[in-house]
Coordinates of C-alpha atoms in Angstrom, one line a residue:
X1 CA -16.7 8.6 0.0
X2 CA -13.4 10.5 -0.2
X3 CA -11.6 7.1 1.0
X4 CA -12.5 3.3 1.4
X5 CA -14.5 2.8 4.3
X6 CA -17.5 1.1 3.7
X7 CA -21.1 3.2 4.4
X8 CA -23.9 0.8 4.6
X9 CA -27.3 2.3 4.9
X10 CA -30.0 -0.3 5.7
X11 CA -33.4 0.7 5.1
X12 CA -36.6 -1.3 6.5
X13 CA -39.3 -1.2 4.1
X14 CA -42.7 -1.6 5.1
X15 CA -45.7 -2.1 3.1
X16 CA -48.0 1.0 3.8
X17 CA -51.3 -1.0 4.4
X18 CA -49.9 -3.0 7.2
X19 CA -47.0 -0.7 8.9
X20 CA -47.6 2.9 9.4
X21 CA -44.1 3.7 8.6
X22 CA -41.0 3.0 6.3
X23 CA -37.8 3.8 8.3
X24 CA -34.1 3.9 7.5
X25 CA -32.6 1.3 9.8
X26 CA -29.0 1.6 10.0
X27 CA -26.2 3.4 8.7
X28 CA -22.7 1.4 8.7
X29 CA -19.1 2.6 8.0
X30 CA -17.1 -0.8 7.6
X31 CA -15.3 -3.1 5.7
X32 CA -17.3 -5.4 3.7
X33 CA -16.8 -9.1 4.3
X34 CA -15.9 -11.3 1.1
X35 CA -19.3 -13.2 1.4
X36 CA -21.7 -10.5 0.9
X37 CA -21.1 -9.9 -2.5
X38 CA -18.1 -11.1 -4.5
X39 CA -19.3 -11.2 -8.2
X40 CA -19.4 -7.6 -8.8
X41 CA -16.3 -4.7 -8.0
X42 CA -15.0 -5.1 -5.0
X43 CA -15.0 -4.4 -1.4
X44 CA -14.3 -1.2 0.5
X45 CA -17.5 0.7 -1.2
X46 CA -20.7 2.2 0.1
X47 CA -24.0 0.4 -0.2
X48 CA -27.4 0.7 1.0
X49 CA -29.6 -2.3 2.0
X50 CA -33.3 -2.2 2.1
X51 CA -35.1 -4.9 4.3
X52 CA -38.9 -5.5 3.7
X53 CA -40.3 -6.3 7.1
X54 CA -43.9 -6.5 6.2
X55 CA -45.4 -10.1 5.5
X56 CA -45.6 -10.1 2.1
X57 CA -43.7 -9.0 -1.3
X58 CA -43.3 -5.6 -1.7
X59 CA -42.5 -3.9 -5.4
X60 CA -40.4 -1.5 -5.0
X61 CA -39.7 -0.5 -9.0
X62 CA -39.8 2.9 -9.7
X63 CA -38.9 3.9 -6.4
X64 CA -35.7 6.2 -5.8
X65 CA -32.7 6.3 -3.9
X66 CA -30.6 9.8 -3.4
X67 CA -28.2 11.2 -0.9
X68 CA -29.6 14.5 -2.0
X69 CA -33.0 15.3 -0.4
X70 CA -33.7 18.0 -2.9
X71 CA -33.0 15.6 -5.6
X72 CA -35.6 13.1 -5.4
X73 CA -35.1 11.1 -8.6
X74 CA -31.1 10.5 -8.5
X75 CA -31.3 6.8 -8.9
X76 CA -34.4 5.0 -9.8
X77 CA -35.2 1.4 -8.9
X78 CA -35.7 -0.7 -11.8
X79 CA -39.2 -1.4 -12.8
X80 CA -40.4 -4.8 -11.8
X81 CA -38.0 -5.4 -8.6
X82 CA -39.5 -7.0 -6.1
X83 CA -38.6 -7.7 -2.5
X84 CA -40.0 -10.5 -0.8
X85 CA -41.3 -10.5 2.8
X86 CA -38.5 -10.5 5.0
X87 CA -35.8 -10.4 2.1
X88 CA -33.0 -8.0 1.7
X89 CA -31.1 -6.3 -1.0
X90 CA -28.3 -4.3 -1.5
X91 CA -27.6 -1.5 -3.3
X92 CA -23.9 -0.5 -3.8
X93 CA -23.4 3.6 -3.4
X94 CA -20.1 3.5 -5.5
X95 CA -21.1 6.1 -8.4
X96 CA -21.1 3.0 -11.2
X97 CA -24.5 3.3 -12.1
X98 CA -24.9 -0.3 -13.3
X99 CA -27.6 -3.0 -13.1
X100 CA -27.7 -6.9 -13.4
X101 CA -26.6 -8.3 -16.8
X102 CA -24.5 -5.2 -17.6
X103 CA -20.3 -5.9 -18.0
X104 CA -18.0 -3.9 -16.1
X105 CA -14.0 -3.9 -15.5
X106 CA -13.4 -5.0 -12.0
X107 CA -11.2 -2.7 -10.2
X108 CA -8.5 -4.6 -8.9
X109 CA -7.6 -6.9 -11.9
X110 CA -8.1 -3.6 -14.2
X111 CA -8.6 -5.4 -17.1
X112 CA -10.7 -8.5 -16.5
X113 CA -14.4 -7.7 -17.8
X114 CA -17.3 -9.6 -15.8
X115 CA -21.2 -9.4 -15.8
X116 CA -23.0 -7.2 -13.4
X117 CA -25.0 -9.0 -10.9
X118 CA -26.2 -6.0 -8.0
X119 CA -27.4 -2.8 -8.5
X120 CA -24.7 -0.3 -8.4
X121 CA -26.1 3.6 -7.9
X122 CA -24.7 6.7 -9.4
X123 CA -23.4 8.2 -6.2
X124 CA -21.5 7.3 -3.0
X125 CA -22.0 8.3 0.7
X126 CA -19.8 11.2 2.3
X127 CA -17.8 9.7 5.2
X128 CA -18.1 13.2 6.3
X129 CA -21.7 13.2 6.3
X130 CA -24.7 14.1 4.7
X131 CA -28.6 12.8 4.3
X132 CA -29.9 10.0 2.5
X133 CA -33.5 9.4 1.4
X134 CA -36.0 7.0 0.2
X135 CA -38.6 8.3 -2.4
X136 CA -41.7 6.5 -4.2
X137 CA -42.4 6.7 -7.7
X138 CA -44.4 9.7 -7.1
X139 CA -41.6 11.3 -5.7
X140 CA -43.4 11.5 -2.1
X141 CA -40.3 11.2 0.9
X142 CA -41.0 7.9 2.4
X143 CA -37.9 8.2 4.9
X144 CA -34.7 10.0 5.4
X145 CA -31.6 10.0 7.9
X146 CA -29.3 13.1 8.2
X147 CA -25.9 11.6 9.4
X148 CA -22.8 13.1 10.9
X149 CA -19.5 11.6 10.9
X150 CA -18.7 8.1 10.2
X151 CA -16.2 6.0 11.1
X152 CA -14.7 2.3 10.0
X153 CA -16.6 -0.9 11.7
X154 CA -19.2 1.6 13.6
X155 CA -23.0 1.6 12.1
X156 CA -25.6 4.4 13.4
X157 CA -29.1 3.8 13.3
X158 CA -32.6 3.2 14.9
X159 CA -33.5 0.8 17.8
X160 CA -36.9 -0.2 16.6
X161 CA -37.8 -1.6 20.1
X162 CA -37.4 1.7 21.4
X163 CA -39.2 4.1 19.6
X164 CA -36.4 4.4 16.5
X165 CA -34.0 5.9 19.0
X166 CA -30.9 6.5 17.2
X167 CA -27.7 5.0 18.7
X168 CA -23.9 4.0 17.6
X169 CA -23.5 0.0 17.1
X170 CA -20.8 -1.7 17.9
X171 CA -20.7 -4.2 14.8
X172 CA -21.9 -4.6 11.5
X173 CA -25.2 -6.6 10.8
X174 CA -25.8 -6.8 7.2
X175 CA -29.0 -8.6 6.3
X176 CA -29.5 -9.8 10.4
X177 CA -31.0 -7.6 13.1
X178 CA -29.2 -4.9 14.8
X179 CA -26.8 -5.6 17.0
X180 CA -27.5 -5.5 20.6
X181 CA -24.1 -3.9 21.5
X182 CA -24.5 -0.2 21.1
X183 CA -23.9 3.0 22.4
X184 CA -26.0 6.3 22.9
X185 CA -23.2 8.5 22.1
X186 CA -19.6 7.8 20.4
X187 CA -17.6 6.2 23.4
X188 CA -15.4 3.9 23.3
X189 CA -14.4 1.4 25.7
X190 CA -10.8 1.3 26.6
X191 CA -8.3 -1.3 25.3
X192 CA -7.1 -4.3 27.7
X193 CA -4.2 -4.6 29.1
X194 CA -1.4 -7.2 28.5
X195 CA 0.5 -8.6 31.1
X196 CA 3.6 -9.2 28.8
X197 CA 4.3 -6.9 25.8
X198 CA 5.1 -8.6 22.2
X199 CA 8.6 -9.9 21.7
X200 CA 11.4 -12.5 21.5
X201 CA 11.5 -15.1 24.6
X202 CA 13.6 -18.0 25.3
X203 CA 10.4 -19.9 26.9
X204 CA 6.9 -20.3 26.4
X205 CA 5.0 -17.7 28.4
X206 CA 1.6 -17.7 30.1
X207 CA -0.2 -14.3 29.0
X208 CA -2.8 -12.6 30.9
X209 CA -5.5 -10.0 29.5
X210 CA -7.5 -7.5 31.8
X211 CA -9.6 -4.7 31.9
X212 CA -10.4 -1.7 34.5
X213 CA -14.2 -2.1 33.8
X214 CA -16.0 -5.0 35.8
X215 CA -18.4 -5.3 32.9
X216 CA -16.1 -5.7 30.0
X217 CA -15.5 -8.8 28.1
X218 CA -12.3 -9.5 26.3
X219 CA -12.5 -11.4 22.9
X220 CA -9.1 -12.2 21.5
X221 CA -7.6 -13.8 18.0
X222 CA -4.4 -15.7 17.4
X223 CA -4.8 -15.9 13.8
X224 CA -4.4 -12.3 13.1
X225 CA -7.7 -11.6 12.8
X226 CA -9.8 -8.7 14.2
X227 CA -11.3 -9.6 17.3
X228 CA -15.1 -9.9 17.5
X229 CA -18.0 -11.4 19.9
X230 CA -17.6 -14.5 17.6
X231 CA -13.6 -14.6 18.3
X232 CA -12.4 -16.3 21.4
X233 CA -13.6 -15.3 25.0
X234 CA -10.8 -14.6 27.2
X235 CA -11.4 -16.7 30.6
X236 CA -7.9 -17.6 31.6
X237 CA -4.5 -17.1 30.8
X238 CA -3.4 -17.9 27.0
X239 CA -0.3 -20.3 27.1
X240 CA 2.3 -19.3 24.2
X241 CA 4.7 -21.8 23.3
X242 CA 5.7 -21.0 19.9
X243 CA 5.6 -17.9 17.7
X244 CA 1.9 -16.4 17.8
X245 CA 0.1 -13.2 17.2
X246 CA -2.4 -12.3 19.9
X247 CA -5.0 -9.2 19.0
X248 CA -7.4 -8.3 21.5
X249 CA -10.5 -6.0 22.1
X250 CA -12.6 -5.2 25.1
X251 CA -16.1 -4.9 25.1
X252 CA -18.7 -2.9 27.2
X253 CA -22.3 -2.6 27.1
X254 CA -23.1 1.1 26.9
X255 CA -20.2 1.8 24.8
X256 CA -18.3 0.8 21.6
X257 CA -15.8 -1.5 21.4
X258 CA -12.4 -0.2 21.7
X259 CA -9.0 -0.3 19.6
X260 CA -7.7 -3.6 18.6
X261 CA -4.1 -4.6 20.6
X262 CA -1.7 -6.5 19.0
X263 CA 1.1 -8.3 20.2
X264 CA 3.4 -10.6 18.5
X265 CA 5.5 -13.0 20.5
X266 CA 8.2 -15.2 19.0
X267 CA 9.6 -18.1 21.3
X268 CA 13.3 -19.3 21.2
X269 CA 13.5 -18.0 18.0
X270 CA 16.8 -16.9 16.7
X271 CA 17.1 -12.9 15.4
X272 CA 19.9 -12.1 13.1
X273 CA 17.8 -8.9 11.6
X274 CA 15.1 -6.6 12.6
X275 CA 11.7 -8.3 12.5
X276 CA 8.5 -6.7 10.7
X277 CA 5.1 -8.6 12.2
X278 CA 2.1 -8.0 10.0
X279 CA -1.4 -9.2 11.1
X280 CA -4.5 -9.1 9.4
X281 CA -7.6 -11.3 8.5
X282 CA -6.8 -14.5 6.7
X283 CA -9.5 -13.4 4.4
X284 CA -7.6 -10.6 3.4
X285 CA -4.8 -12.4 1.9
X286 CA -5.9 -15.7 1.0
X287 CA -9.8 -15.5 0.1
X288 CA -10.6 -17.6 -3.2
X289 CA -12.2 -14.8 -4.9
X290 CA -10.3 -11.3 -3.3
X291 CA -7.2 -12.6 -1.4
X292 CA -4.3 -10.5 -1.9
X293 CA -2.0 -13.1 -2.1
X294 CA -4.4 -15.8 -3.0
X295 CA -4.7 -13.6 -6.3
X296 CA -1.8 -11.4 -6.6
X297 CA -4.3 -8.3 -6.8
X298 CA -1.9 -5.3 -7.1
X299 CA -4.6 -2.5 -6.7
X300 CA -6.3 -4.0 -3.9
X301 CA -5.3 -2.3 -0.5
X302 CA -6.2 -4.3 3.1
X303 CA -5.8 -3.2 6.7
X304 CA -3.3 -4.8 8.7
X305 CA -1.5 -4.3 12.1
X306 CA 2.3 -4.0 11.7
X307 CA 4.7 -4.3 14.7
X308 CA 8.7 -3.5 14.5
X309 CA 11.1 -5.0 16.4
X310 CA 14.8 -3.9 16.3
X311 CA 18.1 -6.3 16.1
X312 CA 18.1 -6.7 19.8
X313 CA 14.4 -7.6 19.8
X314 CA 13.2 -4.4 21.1
X315 CA 9.7 -3.4 19.9
X316 CA 9.8 -0.3 18.5
X317 CA 6.7 0.7 17.4
X318 CA 2.9 -0.9 16.3
X319 CA 0.7 0.8 14.1
X320 CA -2.6 0.2 11.8
X321 CA -2.1 1.0 8.0
X322 CA -2.9 -0.4 4.6
X323 CA -1.3 -2.9 2.6
X324 CA -1.0 -3.4 -0.9
X325 CA 1.4 -5.5 -3.4
X326 CA 4.2 -3.7 -5.0
X327 CA 6.2 -3.7 -8.0
X328 CA 5.3 -3.8 -12.3
X329 CA 5.7 -7.7 -12.5
X330 CA 7.8 -8.7 -9.2
X331 CA 4.2 -9.0 -7.1
X332 CA 3.8 -11.9 -9.0
X333 CA 6.4 -13.9 -7.4
X334 CA 5.3 -16.6 -4.5
X335 CA 7.2 -14.2 -1.8
X336 CA 4.8 -11.1 -2.6
X337 CA 6.7 -7.4 -2.4
X338 CA 4.6 -5.3 0.1
X339 CA 3.8 -1.3 0.2
X340 CA 2.6 -0.2 3.4
X341 CA 0.5 3.0 3.7
X342 CA -0.2 4.8 6.9
X343 CA -3.6 6.7 7.0
X344 CA -6.0 8.3 9.4
X345 CA -8.4 5.8 8.3
X346 CA -6.8 3.4 9.9
X347 CA -5.7 4.8 13.1
X348 CA -2.2 6.3 12.3
X349 CA -1.3 8.8 10.1
X350 CA 2.5 8.2 10.0
X351 CA 5.6 5.8 11.5
X352 CA 7.5 7.5 13.8
X353 CA 11.0 6.1 14.0
X354 CA 14.2 6.4 12.4
X355 CA 14.0 3.2 10.2
X356 CA 17.4 4.1 8.2
X357 CA 20.5 5.0 10.3
X358 CA 21.6 6.9 7.3
X359 CA 19.2 9.1 7.2
X360 CA 17.7 11.5 9.8
X361 CA 14.2 10.9 9.0
X362 CA 11.6 9.8 11.8
X363 CA 8.2 10.1 9.9
X364 CA 7.2 7.8 7.1
X365 CA 3.8 8.0 5.5
X366 CA 4.8 4.7 3.3
X367 CA 7.4 2.1 3.1
X368 CA 8.3 -0.7 1.1
X369 CA 8.9 -4.3 2.0
X370 CA 10.6 -5.7 -1.2
X371 CA 11.8 -8.8 -2.5
X372 CA 14.7 -9.6 -4.4
X373 CA 12.9 -8.5 -7.2
X374 CA 14.4 -9.3 -10.5
X375 CA 17.6 -10.5 -8.3
X376 CA 15.2 -12.4 -6.5
X377 CA 16.6 -16.0 -7.0
X378 CA 20.1 -14.8 -7.2
X379 CA 22.0 -12.8 -4.8
X380 CA 18.6 -10.9 -3.3
X381 CA 20.6 -7.6 -2.5
X382 CA 22.0 -6.6 -6.0
X383 CA 19.7 -3.4 -5.7
X384 CA 20.9 -2.9 -2.2
X385 CA 24.6 -3.3 -2.9
X386 CA 24.7 -0.5 -5.8
X387 CA 22.4 1.7 -3.9
X388 CA 25.3 1.4 -1.0
X389 CA 27.8 2.6 -3.3
X390 CA 26.0 5.8 -4.0
X391 CA 24.7 6.5 -0.4
X392 CA 26.7 8.8 1.2
X393 CA 29.1 9.2 -1.4
X394 CA 27.4 11.4 -4.2
X395 CA 24.6 13.9 -4.3
X396 CA 22.0 11.6 -5.3
X397 CA 18.0 10.7 -4.7
X398 CA 18.3 7.1 -3.2
X399 CA 16.1 4.4 -1.6
X400 CA 17.6 3.5 2.1
X401 CA 17.3 0.0 2.7
X402 CA 17.1 -2.3 6.0
X403 CA 17.3 -6.0 5.5
X404 CA 14.5 -7.4 7.8
X405 CA 12.7 -10.5 8.5
X406 CA 8.8 -10.6 8.1
X407 CA 6.1 -12.8 9.8
X408 CA 2.8 -13.0 8.4
X409 CA 0.1 -13.6 11.1
X410 CA 2.7 -15.4 13.1
X411 CA 4.1 -17.4 10.1
X412 CA 7.6 -16.8 9.0
X413 CA 7.7 -15.0 5.5
X414 CA 11.4 -14.9 4.8
X415 CA 14.1 -11.8 4.4
X416 CA 12.6 -8.7 3.3
X417 CA 14.6 -5.7 2.4
X418 CA 12.8 -2.7 4.1
X419 CA 13.1 0.5 1.8
X420 CA 11.7 4.0 1.4
X421 CA 9.1 4.2 -1.0
X422 CA 9.9 6.7 -3.9
X423 CA 7.0 9.1 -4.0
X424 CA 5.8 12.6 -2.9
X425 CA 6.2 11.7 0.6
X426 CA 9.5 10.7 0.2
X427 CA 10.7 13.8 -1.3
X428 CA 9.1 15.9 1.4
X429 CA 11.1 13.6 4.1
X430 CA 14.5 14.0 2.0
X431 CA 14.1 17.4 0.5
X432 CA 11.9 19.7 2.6
X433 CA 9.2 20.1 -0.1
X434 CA 5.5 19.9 -0.2
X435 CA 4.3 17.0 -1.6
X436 CA 1.2 18.5 -2.9
X437 CA 3.3 20.8 -4.9
X438 CA 5.6 18.6 -7.2
X439 CA 5.8 17.2 -10.6
X440 CA 7.0 13.8 -10.6
X441 CA 7.1 11.6 -14.1
X442 CA 8.6 8.3 -15.1
X443 CA 9.7 7.1 -18.1
X444 CA 8.5 8.6 -21.3
X445 CA 7.1 11.5 -19.1
X446 CA 4.3 9.2 -17.4
X447 CA 2.7 11.4 -14.8
X448 CA 2.5 10.2 -11.0
X449 CA 2.1 13.2 -9.5
X450 CA 1.3 16.8 -11.0
X451 CA 1.8 17.4 -14.6
X452 CA 4.7 17.0 -17.7
X453 CA 3.8 20.4 -19.3
X454 CA 7.2 21.7 -18.1
X455 CA 9.4 18.8 -18.8
X456 CA 7.6 18.2 -22.7
X457 CA 8.8 21.8 -22.8
X458 CA 12.0 20.9 -21.7
X459 CA 12.6 17.9 -24.0
X460 CA 11.4 20.1 -27.1
X461 CA 13.7 22.6 -26.4
X462 CA 16.5 19.8 -26.1
X463 CA 15.5 18.2 -29.1
X464 CA 15.2 21.0 -31.6
X465 CA 18.6 23.1 -30.2
X466 CA 22.0 23.1 -30.3
X467 CA 23.2 22.1 -26.9
X468 CA 27.0 22.8 -28.1
X469 CA 26.0 26.5 -27.7
X470 CA 26.9 27.9 -24.2
X471 CA 23.9 29.9 -24.0
X472 CA 21.5 26.8 -24.2
X473 CA 23.6 24.8 -22.2
X474 CA 23.3 27.5 -19.3
X475 CA 19.6 27.2 -20.0
X476 CA 19.6 23.5 -19.3
X477 CA 21.6 24.1 -16.1
X478 CA 18.4 26.6 -15.1
X479 CA 16.1 23.5 -15.6
X480 CA 17.9 20.7 -14.4
X481 CA 20.2 20.0 -11.1
X482 CA 23.5 19.1 -13.8
X483 CA 25.0 17.6 -10.9
X484 CA 23.1 15.2 -9.5
X485 CA 22.0 14.1 -13.2
X486 CA 26.0 13.6 -13.6
X487 CA 26.2 11.5 -10.5
X488 CA 23.1 9.5 -11.9
X489 CA 24.3 8.7 -15.3
X490 CA 27.8 7.6 -13.9
X491 CA 26.3 5.2 -11.3
X492 CA 24.0 3.6 -14.0
X493 CA 27.0 3.6 -16.7
X494 CA 29.1 2.2 -14.3
X495 CA 26.7 -0.7 -13.1
X496 CA 26.0 -1.4 -16.7
X497 CA 22.1 -0.3 -16.8
X498 CA 22.0 0.5 -20.3
X499 CA 18.3 -0.4 -20.4
X500 CA 17.6 3.4 -20.4
X501 CA 14.0 3.0 -21.3
X502 CA 12.7 1.7 -18.0
X503 CA 12.9 2.3 -14.2
X504 CA 13.2 6.2 -14.8
X505 CA 11.9 8.6 -12.5
X506 CA 12.5 12.4 -12.2
X507 CA 10.7 15.4 -10.3
X508 CA 10.8 19.0 -9.4
X509 CA 8.8 21.1 -7.2
X510 CA 6.7 23.4 -8.5
X511 CA 8.7 26.8 -7.5
X512 CA 10.3 29.5 -9.6
X513 CA 13.8 28.0 -9.2
X514 CA 12.5 24.4 -9.1
X515 CA 15.0 21.3 -11.0
X516 CA 14.7 18.5 -12.5
X517 CA 16.5 15.4 -10.3
X518 CA 16.8 12.1 -11.1
X519 CA 15.9 9.1 -8.6
X520 CA 17.8 5.7 -8.3
X521 CA 15.7 2.8 -7.8
X522 CA 15.2 -0.5 -9.2
X523 CA 18.6 -1.7 -10.0
X524 CA 18.8 -5.3 -10.7
X525 CA 19.2 -4.9 -14.5
X526 CA 22.7 -5.0 -13.6
X527 CA 26.4 -5.7 -12.2
X528 CA 26.2 -8.9 -14.5
X529 CA 22.4 -10.5 -13.2
X530 CA 22.5 -14.0 -14.9
X531 CA 25.1 -12.7 -17.8
X532 CA 22.3 -10.6 -19.6
X533 CA 24.0 -7.4 -18.6
X534 CA 27.8 -8.5 -18.8
X535 CA 30.7 -6.1 -17.7
X536 CA 32.0 -6.7 -21.1
X537 CA 28.9 -4.4 -22.6
X538 CA 29.9 -1.0 -23.5
X539 CA 27.0 0.6 -21.5
X540 CA 28.3 4.2 -22.4
X541 CA 28.3 3.7 -26.1
X542 CA 24.8 2.6 -26.1
X543 CA 23.5 5.4 -23.8
X544 CA 25.5 8.2 -25.8
X545 CA 24.2 7.1 -29.1
X546 CA 21.3 5.8 -31.1
X547 CA 21.3 2.3 -30.2
X548 CA 18.9 0.2 -32.0
X549 CA 17.4 -1.5 -29.2
X550 CA 16.8 1.4 -27.3
X551 CA 13.8 4.1 -28.2
X552 CA 15.1 7.6 -29.2
X553 CA 13.3 9.2 -26.3
X554 CA 15.2 7.3 -23.8
X555 CA 18.7 8.4 -24.7
X556 CA 17.6 12.0 -25.8
X557 CA 18.8 14.0 -22.8
X558 CA 22.4 12.2 -22.2
X559 CA 22.9 12.2 -25.8
X560 CA 22.4 15.8 -26.6
X561 CA 24.1 17.0 -23.3
X562 CA 27.3 15.0 -24.6
X563 CA 27.3 17.5 -27.6
X564 CA 28.5 20.0 -24.9
X565 CA 32.2 20.3 -24.0
X566 CA 31.3 21.6 -20.7
X567 CA 29.3 18.8 -19.9
X568 CA 31.2 16.3 -21.5
X569 CA 34.6 17.0 -19.4
X570 CA 32.9 17.1 -16.3
X571 CA 31.1 13.9 -16.7
X572 CA 34.9 12.4 -17.9
X573 CA 36.7 14.0 -15.0
X574 CA 34.2 12.9 -12.4
X575 CA 33.7 9.6 -13.6
X576 CA 37.4 9.1 -13.3
X577 CA 37.3 10.7 -9.7
X578 CA 34.8 8.0 -8.6
X579 CA 36.5 5.1 -10.2
X580 CA 39.8 5.8 -8.4
X581 CA 38.0 6.2 -5.1
X582 CA 34.5 4.9 -4.1
X583 CA 34.3 2.7 -6.9
X584 CA 37.9 1.1 -7.0
X585 CA 37.4 -2.8 -7.2
X586 CA 38.6 -3.8 -3.8
X587 CA 36.2 -0.9 -2.2
X588 CA 33.1 -2.3 -4.1
X589 CA 34.3 -6.1 -3.4
X590 CA 34.3 -4.9 0.7
X591 CA 30.7 -3.6 0.4
X592 CA 29.4 -6.8 -1.5
X593 CA 31.4 -8.6 1.4
X594 CA 29.8 -7.0 4.1
X595 CA 26.3 -7.5 2.7
X596 CA 27.1 -11.1 2.0
X597 CA 27.9 -11.3 6.1
X598 CA 24.6 -9.3 6.9
X599 CA 22.2 -11.6 5.2
X600 CA 24.0 -15.2 5.6
X601 CA 23.0 -16.3 9.2
X602 CA 19.4 -15.7 7.9
X603 CA 19.7 -16.8 4.4
X604 CA 19.5 -20.7 5.0
X605 CA 15.9 -20.7 6.9
X606 CA 14.7 -18.0 4.1
X607 CA 15.9 -20.6 1.4
X608 CA 14.3 -23.3 3.2
X609 CA 10.9 -21.1 3.6
X610 CA 10.8 -20.5 -0.3
X611 CA 12.5 -24.3 -1.2
X612 CA 9.0 -24.6 -3.5
X613 CA 9.2 -21.6 -5.5
X614 CA 11.3 -22.0 -8.6
X615 CA 12.2 -18.3 -8.5
X616 CA 13.4 -18.3 -5.3
X617 CA 17.1 -19.0 -4.4
X618 CA 17.5 -22.7 -4.5
X619 CA 20.7 -23.5 -2.2
X620 CA 23.2 -21.7 -0.3
X621 CA 25.9 -22.8 -2.7
X622 CA 23.7 -21.2 -5.7
X623 CA 23.9 -18.2 -3.5
X624 CA 27.6 -17.9 -2.7
X625 CA 28.5 -18.7 -6.5
X626 CA 25.7 -15.8 -7.4
X627 CA 27.8 -13.3 -5.1
X628 CA 31.1 -14.3 -6.3
X629 CA 29.8 -13.7 -9.6
X630 CA 28.4 -10.3 -9.0

């Protein structure tokens, strides 16, 4: 598969001497539950399930599974594998080609090795559709099924009681009899209607759910989980007398279940900032083996619903998305930073709303909900403050921000800084460039998108040529947006960010006249944070010389450019101009004060929420002292 849907193929194996045929029972696209197989790679991968419907054990060793009917021997079932009567066995179609007893590296943890306990095939199944076949040891086709487009959580298979008629099943049933909820065509039930939209209410409300179909039943949850027939059956009004998320879904015989509708309700809740409400199955976050929060799995992505309420309480959008942890180290804090990904497989490919007042952007593929980062237990807004100094005042690629309050499954999760995510989609939105036609690098030419060929050629030129020569400098100006680079170095110098070897991102479009530009982000290592980056440190001296604590590559470009009189004079003159305008002490202090006033009403509640975390802000007194220090 090209994306993280889970395709499940259940094969019913019958002993030939007892039954006349062996059939492929079910093809399913779904997210696997954590109790299916928690020992191997991880979730959201293709798998096949074989079921022996006979009355005695069946030796399937030497049989073959394939997603290409012309390739009868693609993956051989190990010799001696015996499937007991009525038993099931999973084969993971994840292209890993592993068998029990072998070692592997777990996907989400990247470095953790473990011993394989299941069977992992050497192919995947395409969500766009293909064929799957089971062959005996002699290469005879036992059964096959050609399937079309598969969608998440909907299976396609046979009803054995009706001459193996092919239908769509409404829910996954791995290891069990196929669901009795099915449809002969891909027809979804309409969503249920909510009598009251999610939002902020001074008193308790009674929520009514309804549906225009008389035979439709509605299942709902209040814990953030996706409703299934095992959830609460709606029989009457739902009393909401405290903060609660209600998710509902309609089921009707002859149709597939409709979309999940999510509404978050806040009762007698003081609102100081915009609110982001996230809903998802609790197991996605807290499962002992694979929970995102439980294990700080940075590379795991889980499906969520996300709602956004502006500062006046209006519900501006609700979308389905994927969510991952964010950051190089800050994801290990108890208040996890979060990246939100809009993808078609979740139902929405973009957030269509102007999230940031200082940018006329109305379409977002990704957003970030950032904790305070390395400033988490200090001021919480150091990065946003420094960004504010550049925003609108310098030609600069910066992350817009909006402080928000986040709720997870109805529970208060504190203040988060809503930010743009700096990737190819950010550049497409901010510069109207093609997101698939970019080179994006970080630090020592590490590739994020595209390739590093042009940049390595450029750095070789810089290292081996005298940049004081006018023609060489003119060449660099044809390759680098010098104006933006000067702004970038001025603001980093001003803030005392001498750590030139970290948090560098730069990019250019793959075009004839494309020039390298730098991205301003992750700025907590500055402005006197914890006294480690004191204003007494001569930052300019460190970044313009061979400073012993910095690797040569990190200062090469700036050092060499400073050899050129034109560059040096422009840097000096523009620095002086900024220091006497937008960076005047009284103007910077005014920005700090405005942010303190913005955060202050919500900060006591935030501090109380994370009071058990030694890395969080310990008290209002500490917070205010940190701001005064800044």
